[in-house]
């Protein structure tokens, strides 16, 4: 019994057989490498941000071109780079060894995000502050940066996707309003100045900003003796709830006087391309109205309106997408893992 224990049974014989098998042509099979995280991100997602995070810039550009007709990627370079850098971390190793690269994920098979909806909303607040303070150049740059950020934002719910859509619409309206404001400063013709001040009041802005636009338009129209237009702006101004407050009493008194004087004169000095009774959208190229019933084209990304002659040209608002290209539209949610 003692000899059997010391001998180890049949174990030495098995080891000898293994050595003999390797001598006879056997080999050791190393385990196969797994799929890189970046490859999973590309295969799992149809969102450009996830492809950019994986370093697959070409497929990210293809997605944006197909989904929202992006053709000018100059402004997107920084967004691609930040998406890539934000999706990887470098962890120091032992002394004398290289750092280890890791790819943390927001969910299984999807990268961390460099741009988020809260970040865009914070930029929106900053843009509002610039606009309110009269820093229109800074406001325009911030609104444009929001438009460049939006295609790189991934959200997880339809409610958030709707917020992203509204963010694009808000940025579009304010960029158009700022462009009109700039054109007003450059115009010397009373007719064009009055028209632009009128269009300015039809941009979808916050009530406080609309109040400022209406006050400016009322003064411009009255100054140039376009009393029909002045009366219209005065009425709209008086209908705003904010004007009824005590601190707006001076503005209310002024608007009431302008309305009374304009109703007495009841004529426009100039022939204006402006009809308040008809709904219209502002041509983002010419800054003129496209009245309801007239044919128009839209930017595939931001939705700015254009005349038919602008088909295929770069959008004047967002500066990245083509006008009049039929596409799927902005993709804000990753399709991976959704039911």
Coordinates of C-alpha atoms in Angstrom, one line a residue:
X1 CA 0.0 0.0 0.0
X2 CA 2.9 2.4 0.9
X3 CA 4.5 1.8 -2.5
X4 CA 1.3 2.6 -4.3
X5 CA 0.9 6.0 -2.5
X6 CA 4.5 7.0 -3.2
X7 CA 4.2 6.0 -6.8
X8 CA 1.2 8.3 -7.4
X9 CA -0.8 5.7 -9.3
X10 CA -0.9 6.3 -13.0
X11 CA -0.1 10.1 -13.0
X12 CA 3.5 9.9 -14.1
X13 CA 2.5 7.6 -16.9
X14 CA -0.1 10.3 -18.1
X15 CA 2.5 13.0 -18.1
X16 CA 4.8 10.9 -20.1
X17 CA 2.1 10.3 -22.6
X18 CA 1.4 14.1 -22.9
X19 CA 5.1 14.8 -23.5
X20 CA 5.3 12.1 -26.1
X21 CA 2.2 13.5 -27.9
X22 CA 3.8 16.9 -28.2
X23 CA 7.0 15.3 -29.4
X24 CA 4.9 13.6 -32.0
X25 CA 3.6 16.9 -33.4
X26 CA 1.0 18.1 -30.9
X27 CA 0.8 21.8 -30.0
X28 CA -0.6 24.2 -27.4
X29 CA -3.6 26.3 -28.6
X30 CA -3.6 29.8 -27.1
X31 CA -7.1 31.3 -26.4
X32 CA -8.5 33.5 -29.1
X33 CA -8.7 37.3 -28.5
X34 CA -12.1 38.7 -27.8
X35 CA -13.9 41.3 -29.8
X36 CA -12.6 44.9 -29.0
X37 CA -15.1 47.1 -27.3
X38 CA -14.9 49.7 -30.0
X39 CA -15.9 47.1 -32.6
X40 CA -19.0 46.3 -30.5
X41 CA -19.9 49.9 -30.3
X42 CA -19.9 50.3 -34.1
X43 CA -21.9 47.1 -34.7
X44 CA -24.4 47.8 -31.8
X45 CA -25.4 51.4 -32.6
X46 CA -26.8 53.5 -35.5
X47 CA -25.8 56.7 -33.7
X48 CA -22.9 58.8 -35.0
X49 CA -21.7 59.6 -31.5
X50 CA -21.1 56.0 -30.7
X51 CA -19.2 55.5 -34.0
X52 CA -17.1 58.6 -33.3
X53 CA -16.4 57.3 -29.8
X54 CA -15.1 54.1 -31.3
X55 CA -12.7 56.1 -33.6
X56 CA -14.7 55.1 -36.7
X57 CA -15.0 58.7 -38.1
X58 CA -15.8 57.6 -41.6
X59 CA -18.9 55.6 -40.5
X60 CA -19.9 58.5 -38.2
X61 CA -19.8 60.9 -41.2
X62 CA -21.7 58.5 -43.3
X63 CA -24.5 58.2 -40.7
X64 CA -24.8 62.0 -40.3
X65 CA -24.9 62.4 -44.1
X66 CA -27.6 59.8 -44.5
X67 CA -29.7 60.8 -41.5
X68 CA -29.6 64.6 -41.7
X69 CA -27.7 65.4 -45.0
X70 CA -24.6 66.7 -43.3
X71 CA -22.1 67.7 -46.0
X72 CA -19.8 70.2 -44.2
X73 CA -18.0 68.4 -41.4
X74 CA -15.5 71.2 -40.6
X75 CA -17.4 72.3 -37.5
X76 CA -17.9 68.7 -36.4
X77 CA -14.2 67.8 -36.1
X78 CA -13.9 68.9 -32.4
X79 CA -17.1 67.1 -31.6
X80 CA -15.8 63.8 -33.1
X81 CA -12.5 64.2 -31.3
X82 CA -14.1 64.9 -27.9
X83 CA -16.4 61.9 -28.4
X84 CA -13.4 59.7 -29.0
X85 CA -11.3 61.0 -26.1
X86 CA -14.3 61.0 -23.7
X87 CA -14.9 57.3 -24.3
X88 CA -11.5 55.9 -23.2
X89 CA -9.4 56.1 -20.0
X90 CA -5.7 55.4 -19.4
X91 CA -4.8 53.6 -16.1
X92 CA -1.2 53.6 -14.9
X93 CA 0.4 50.2 -14.5
X94 CA 3.2 49.0 -12.3
X95 CA 6.5 50.9 -12.4
X96 CA 8.3 50.3 -15.7
X97 CA 5.2 49.0 -17.4
X98 CA 3.0 50.9 -19.9
X99 CA -0.4 52.4 -19.0
X100 CA -3.5 50.3 -19.7
X101 CA -6.2 51.6 -22.0
X102 CA -9.8 50.9 -21.0
X103 CA -13.1 51.6 -22.5
X104 CA -15.8 52.2 -19.9
X105 CA -19.4 51.9 -21.1
X106 CA -22.6 53.6 -20.3
X107 CA -24.4 50.3 -20.9
X108 CA -23.3 46.9 -22.1
X109 CA -21.9 47.4 -25.6
X110 CA -22.2 51.2 -25.8
X111 CA -19.6 53.9 -25.0
X112 CA -19.7 56.7 -22.5
X113 CA -21.0 60.0 -23.8
X114 CA -18.9 63.1 -24.2
X115 CA -22.0 65.3 -24.9
X116 CA -25.3 65.0 -22.9
X117 CA -28.7 66.7 -22.9
X118 CA -28.0 68.5 -19.6
X119 CA -24.8 70.0 -21.1
X120 CA -26.8 71.3 -24.1
X121 CA -29.5 72.8 -21.8
X122 CA -26.8 74.5 -19.8
X123 CA -25.4 76.1 -23.0
X124 CA -28.9 77.2 -23.9
X125 CA -29.2 79.1 -20.6
X126 CA -25.9 80.8 -21.4
X127 CA -27.1 81.7 -24.9
X128 CA -30.2 83.3 -23.4
X129 CA -28.1 85.3 -21.0
X130 CA -26.0 86.6 -23.9
X131 CA -29.1 87.5 -25.9
X132 CA -30.7 89.2 -23.0
X133 CA -27.5 91.2 -22.4
X134 CA -27.3 92.3 -26.1
X135 CA -24.2 90.2 -26.8
X136 CA -25.7 88.9 -30.0
X137 CA -22.4 87.7 -31.5
X138 CA -21.7 85.5 -28.4
X139 CA -25.3 84.4 -28.4
X140 CA -25.2 83.3 -32.1
X141 CA -21.9 81.4 -31.5
X142 CA -23.4 79.6 -28.5
X143 CA -26.6 78.7 -30.4
X144 CA -24.6 77.4 -33.3
X145 CA -22.4 75.3 -31.0
X146 CA -25.6 73.8 -29.6
X147 CA -26.6 72.8 -33.1
X148 CA -23.2 71.1 -33.6
X149 CA -23.5 69.4 -30.3
X150 CA -27.0 67.9 -30.8
X151 CA -26.0 65.3 -33.4
X152 CA -23.6 63.9 -30.9
X153 CA -26.1 63.5 -28.0
X154 CA -27.7 60.1 -27.3
X155 CA -30.8 60.0 -25.1
X156 CA -32.6 57.0 -23.6
X157 CA -36.3 58.0 -23.8
X158 CA -38.8 59.6 -26.2
X159 CA -39.3 62.5 -23.7
X160 CA -35.6 63.3 -23.9
X161 CA -35.7 62.9 -27.7
X162 CA -38.5 65.5 -27.9
X163 CA -36.4 67.8 -25.7
X164 CA -33.5 67.5 -28.2
X165 CA -35.9 68.3 -31.1
X166 CA -37.1 71.4 -29.3
X167 CA -33.5 72.4 -28.6
X168 CA -32.8 72.4 -32.3
X169 CA -35.9 74.4 -33.0
X170 CA -35.0 77.0 -30.4
X171 CA -31.5 77.4 -31.6
X172 CA -32.8 77.8 -35.2
X173 CA -35.2 80.5 -34.2
X174 CA -32.7 82.5 -32.2
X175 CA -30.0 82.3 -34.9
X176 CA -32.5 83.6 -37.5
X177 CA -33.6 86.3 -35.1
X178 CA -29.9 87.4 -34.5
X179 CA -29.3 87.4 -38.3
X180 CA -32.3 89.6 -38.8
X181 CA -31.1 91.9 -36.0
X182 CA -27.8 92.2 -37.8
X183 CA -29.4 92.9 -41.1
X184 CA -31.5 95.7 -39.5
X185 CA -28.3 97.4 -38.4
X186 CA -26.9 97.3 -41.9
X187 CA -30.1 98.3 -43.8
X188 CA -30.4 102.0 -44.7
X189 CA -33.7 101.8 -46.7
X190 CA -36.7 102.6 -44.4
X191 CA -38.8 100.0 -46.2
X192 CA -36.3 97.1 -45.6
X193 CA -35.7 98.3 -42.1
X194 CA -39.4 98.2 -41.2
X195 CA -39.8 94.8 -42.9
X196 CA -36.9 93.3 -41.0
X197 CA -38.2 94.6 -37.7
X198 CA -41.5 93.0 -38.5
X199 CA -39.9 89.6 -39.3
X200 CA -37.9 89.8 -36.1
X201 CA -41.2 89.7 -34.1
X202 CA -42.2 86.4 -35.8
X203 CA -39.2 84.4 -34.6
X204 CA -40.3 82.0 -31.9
X205 CA -38.6 83.5 -28.8
X206 CA -39.2 83.7 -25.1
X207 CA -41.9 86.2 -24.0
X208 CA -39.4 88.6 -22.5
X209 CA -37.4 88.6 -25.8
X210 CA -40.5 88.9 -27.9
X211 CA -41.5 92.0 -25.9
X212 CA -38.2 93.6 -26.8
X213 CA -38.6 92.7 -30.4
X214 CA -42.2 94.2 -30.5
X215 CA -41.1 97.4 -28.8
X216 CA -38.3 97.8 -31.3
X217 CA -40.5 97.1 -34.3
X218 CA -43.2 99.5 -33.0
X219 CA -40.7 102.3 -32.7
X220 CA -39.1 101.6 -36.1
X221 CA -42.5 101.4 -38.0
X222 CA -43.8 104.6 -36.3
X223 CA -40.5 106.5 -37.0
X224 CA -40.8 105.7 -40.7
X225 CA -44.5 106.6 -40.7
X226 CA -45.6 103.0 -41.4
X227 CA -48.6 103.4 -39.2
X228 CA -50.5 100.3 -40.1
X229 CA -47.5 98.2 -39.1
X230 CA -46.9 100.3 -36.0
X231 CA -50.5 99.8 -34.9
X232 CA -50.1 96.0 -35.3
X233 CA -47.0 95.9 -33.2
X234 CA -48.6 98.1 -30.5
X235 CA -51.6 95.8 -30.3
X236 CA -49.5 92.7 -30.0
X237 CA -47.4 94.4 -27.3
X238 CA -50.4 95.4 -25.3
X239 CA -51.7 91.8 -25.4
X240 CA -48.6 90.5 -23.7
X241 CA -49.3 89.7 -20.0
X242 CA -45.9 91.2 -19.0
X243 CA -47.0 94.6 -20.1
X244 CA -49.8 94.7 -17.6
X245 CA -47.3 94.7 -14.7
X246 CA -46.6 97.9 -12.8
X247 CA -42.9 98.0 -13.8
X248 CA -44.0 98.1 -17.5
X249 CA -46.5 101.0 -17.0
X250 CA -44.3 103.4 -19.1
X251 CA -44.1 101.0 -22.0
X252 CA -47.9 100.4 -21.8
X253 CA -48.6 104.1 -21.9
X254 CA -46.2 104.5 -24.9
X255 CA -47.8 101.6 -26.8
X256 CA -51.3 103.0 -26.2
X257 CA -50.3 106.4 -27.5
X258 CA -48.6 104.8 -30.6
X259 CA -51.7 102.8 -31.2
X260 CA -54.0 105.8 -31.0
X261 CA -51.9 107.9 -33.3
X262 CA -51.4 105.1 -35.8
X263 CA -55.1 104.4 -36.0
X264 CA -55.7 108.0 -36.8
X265 CA -53.2 108.1 -39.6
X266 CA -54.0 104.5 -40.8
X267 CA -51.6 104.4 -43.7
X268 CA -48.1 103.0 -44.4
X269 CA -45.6 105.4 -45.9
X270 CA -43.8 102.4 -47.7
X271 CA -45.1 99.4 -49.6
X272 CA -44.0 96.6 -47.2
X273 CA -43.5 92.9 -48.0
X274 CA -45.3 92.1 -44.8
X275 CA -48.9 90.9 -44.2
X276 CA -49.7 90.2 -40.6
X277 CA -52.9 88.4 -41.5
X278 CA -51.1 85.6 -43.3
X279 CA -48.9 82.9 -41.7
X280 CA -45.4 82.7 -43.1
X281 CA -41.9 81.3 -42.5
X282 CA -38.8 83.3 -42.9
X283 CA -36.5 82.3 -45.8
X284 CA -33.2 81.7 -44.1
X285 CA -31.2 82.8 -47.1
X286 CA -33.0 86.0 -48.2
X287 CA -34.6 86.9 -44.8
X288 CA -37.9 87.4 -46.5
X289 CA -41.3 85.8 -45.8
X290 CA -42.5 82.6 -47.5
X291 CA -46.3 82.8 -47.1
X292 CA -48.5 79.8 -46.4
X293 CA -49.4 78.1 -49.7
X294 CA -46.1 79.0 -51.4
X295 CA -43.7 76.1 -52.1
X296 CA -40.6 75.9 -49.9
X297 CA -37.7 73.6 -49.0
X298 CA -36.3 72.9 -45.6
X299 CA -32.9 72.1 -44.1
X300 CA -32.7 68.4 -43.4
X301 CA -31.3 69.0 -39.9
X302 CA -32.5 72.3 -38.3
X303 CA -35.7 72.7 -40.4
X304 CA -34.9 76.2 -41.6
X305 CA -37.2 77.3 -44.6
X306 CA -35.8 78.2 -48.0
X307 CA -37.2 79.1 -51.4
X308 CA -37.0 76.5 -54.2
X309 CA -33.9 78.1 -55.7
X310 CA -31.9 77.0 -52.6
X311 CA -32.2 73.3 -53.2
X312 CA -28.9 71.5 -52.6
X313 CA -27.1 74.5 -51.0
X314 CA -25.7 74.6 -47.5
X315 CA -28.0 75.8 -44.8
X316 CA -27.4 79.3 -43.7
X317 CA -28.6 78.6 -40.2
X318 CA -26.8 75.4 -39.0
X319 CA -24.0 75.5 -41.7
X320 CA -23.6 71.8 -41.9
X321 CA -26.6 70.2 -43.8
X322 CA -28.0 70.6 -47.3
X323 CA -31.3 72.1 -48.1
X324 CA -34.1 70.1 -49.7
X325 CA -32.7 66.6 -49.2
X326 CA -35.2 64.0 -48.1
X327 CA -33.7 62.0 -45.2
X328 CA -34.7 60.0 -42.1
X329 CA -34.1 62.9 -39.8
X330 CA -32.1 63.4 -36.6
X331 CA -31.5 60.2 -34.7
X332 CA -31.3 60.9 -30.9
X333 CA -31.8 57.4 -29.5
X334 CA -29.5 54.4 -29.9
X335 CA -31.5 51.5 -31.3
X336 CA -29.4 48.9 -29.4
X337 CA -31.3 47.1 -26.7
X338 CA -34.6 48.9 -27.4
X339 CA -37.8 46.9 -27.7

